Amino acid sequence: PPPPPPPDEEDDVTAAEEELRQIRDRQKEAQRVFHDEHSAGSGGQHGSLPAHSAAGRVPRGMPCGERHPDFRLALLLPWVGELPPWTPYFAASARLSSPLADFLVFHEEQDLAVPADVPPNVKWFDLGPGGLSMLLGMQLGEALNLPIRNATVVIKALRFMFDKWPRLVAEYKPTFGAVFSKYLNGYSHWGYCDLDMVVGNLPLFVSRAELEQHDIVTYSFGDQEALYLRGQWTVHRNEPRVSSVWQRCDHIAGQLQKELLLKVAWVRRMESRGIANYPKRFQSAEGCYSHQAVSRGDLRIAMVHKQAVGLTASGEPEAAIYAVDGAVWRCAAETRVDPDELARHSSAGGCQLSLPGPHLPVGERRPLRMDAEGCGRWMPVEFRMCAPELLEDGDEAARATTTTFDVADGRFYGQRVAPAAGTTLPNGCAQL
């Protein structure tokens, strides 16, 4: 059957092909410049992990140098519209992560808003007007083998929706490994996070065991009973078998064009009625994507409590947050804090080759029963994966539990952890 019409008018296929050629040329040039500038020391073939890197054979305490020899993470951050005012804080907080991770920010004509003094591991790519919808539509169309006419419909619908509601970009986070694949050569892992966060000293928190023993690692923020991949921080092994999981979710794959046209029709219907604030047709990437990653059965997944959410806006704060020399510290509100002492410990907390991480396992791991009730009420019930038994011993015990998915028997397991030595100062201040 003929494809549905585009959001505005009938396609001019010749013009669409020329437009696609132009955007491909721009992307190829941007990718060429990026690889020319950063090919030195990029660290091995894309997606490969060194055979010698078992944690038990890496001396603890050996520094990793300016660039970790075994791992390199690319955190992908596409942004539509004006860069937010907190962008300089995000960029400054990424500096201590430079031995391990790059943050690739894709924007549209926001060069003048890019902070002047940013660390070299925060990299900026101007995709031009409408460039993100072009890149997303082209790469998804290529991955899904869409004809040029259908890919053009997708591109136009994406641009329409991004103009109306920029936050929709988050719905496509699971596709980022495919969409930005040309930028991922030399990286062992890719992932997504958000600009409205403070990164902290990442090499202290990402562990070698997470990167070596798992295909997908996500960091939770105190809701460990919810077994899903968090949009705020999820990292994937840079391999096609991992980066293609999104194709199992119809709304961003097999039914992509239909879903986008339904979104466009919904926006137009609301606007035609003069309704300014209306519920968006947004499908959380955390639902279907998490469920499909688990149901694949061959992906090793870890869910670890390593995020810290912001302070409450009302009442007495329970903690005070300090940013000192690029490191982020959390101290009890009543604690007397010497910033010079925090600075000394900030500079001492460099990247280690062993990437020991802040947690040590305690006791035996135990199998977890999965339930559709008790968490994730924002997602369809068929995608909910909950482990309510983690809460039986209280919230603190749940937050001190790492959850892993074992491909050998297709079950989730919980492993209690305790802080490793040296991660907390005698006054209780802990580096985040």
CSV table of N, CA and C in Angstrom, one decimal, residues 8 37 67 152 159 187 228 234 239 241 252 271 288 335 339 358 370 374 385 404 409 423 427 430:
chain,number,residue,atom,x,y,z
A,8,ASP,N,2.7,17.8,6.3
A,8,ASP,CA,2.3,19.0,5.7
A,8,ASP,C,1.7,18.8,4.3
A,37,GLU,N,40.7,14.6,14.8
A,37,GLU,CA,41.2,15.2,16.0
A,37,GLU,C,41.4,14.3,17.1
A,67,ARG,N,44.4,8.7,30.0
A,67,ARG,CA,43.4,8.0,29.3
A,67,ARG,C,43.4,6.5,29.6
A,152,THR,N,11.7,10.2,4.5
A,152,THR,CA,11.4,11.6,4.4
A,152,THR,C,10.2,12.0,5.3
A,159,ARG,N,10.9,16.5,12.8
A,159,ARG,CA,11.2,18.0,12.9
A,159,ARG,C,10.0,18.7,13.4
A,187,TYR,N,35.4,3.6,20.8
A,187,TYR,CA,34.8,3.6,22.2
A,187,TYR,C,34.4,2.2,22.5
A,228,TYR,N,14.4,-1.5,35.8
A,228,TYR,CA,14.4,-1.0,34.4
A,228,TYR,C,15.7,-0.1,34.2
A,234,THR,N,22.5,5.1,31.5
A,234,THR,CA,22.6,3.7,31.1
A,234,THR,C,23.7,3.6,30.1
A,239,GLU,N,28.6,-2.9,20.8
A,239,GLU,CA,28.5,-4.0,19.9
A,239,GLU,C,27.1,-4.0,19.2
A,241,ARG,N,25.0,-6.3,18.5
A,241,ARG,CA,24.0,-7.1,19.2
A,241,ARG,C,23.3,-6.4,20.4
A,252,ILE,N,9.3,2.7,18.2
A,252,ILE,CA,10.5,3.3,17.6
A,252,ILE,C,11.1,2.5,16.5
A,271,GLU,N,-4.2,21.7,19.1
A,271,GLU,CA,-4.0,23.1,18.8
A,271,GLU,C,-5.2,23.7,18.0
A,288,CYS,N,9.3,-0.3,27.4
A,288,CYS,CA,9.5,-1.4,26.4
A,288,CYS,C,11.0,-1.8,26.3
A,335,THR,N,27.2,18.8,59.5
A,335,THR,CA,28.6,18.5,59.6
A,335,THR,C,29.4,19.8,59.3
A,339,PRO,N,36.6,23.1,53.4
A,339,PRO,CA,36.7,22.9,51.9
A,339,PRO,C,38.1,22.6,51.5
A,358,PRO,N,33.2,1.9,44.2
A,358,PRO,CA,32.9,2.3,45.6
A,358,PRO,C,32.3,1.2,46.4
A,370,MET,N,10.2,-11.7,40.2
A,370,MET,CA,9.8,-10.5,39.4
A,370,MET,C,8.3,-10.4,39.4
A,374,GLY,N,4.0,-2.9,42.0
A,374,GLY,CA,4.9,-2.4,43.0
A,374,GLY,C,5.9,-1.4,42.5
A,385,MET,N,8.6,-4.5,35.5
A,385,MET,CA,9.4,-5.5,36.2
A,385,MET,C,9.8,-5.0,37.5
A,404,THR,N,21.4,-7.9,39.3
A,404,THR,CA,22.0,-8.3,38.0
A,404,THR,C,21.0,-9.4,37.4
A,409,ASP,N,20.4,-18.6,33.7
A,409,ASP,CA,19.0,-19.2,34.1
A,409,ASP,C,17.9,-18.2,33.9
A,423,THR,N,36.1,5.6,50.6
A,423,THR,CA,35.1,6.3,49.8
A,423,THR,C,34.4,7.4,50.7
A,427,ASN,N,34.4,12.4,58.7
A,427,ASN,CA,33.3,13.3,59.1
A,427,ASN,C,32.0,12.9,58.4
A,430,ALA,N,30.9,12.1,51.7
A,430,ALA,CA,31.2,11.1,50.7
A,430,ALA,C,31.2,11.8,49.3
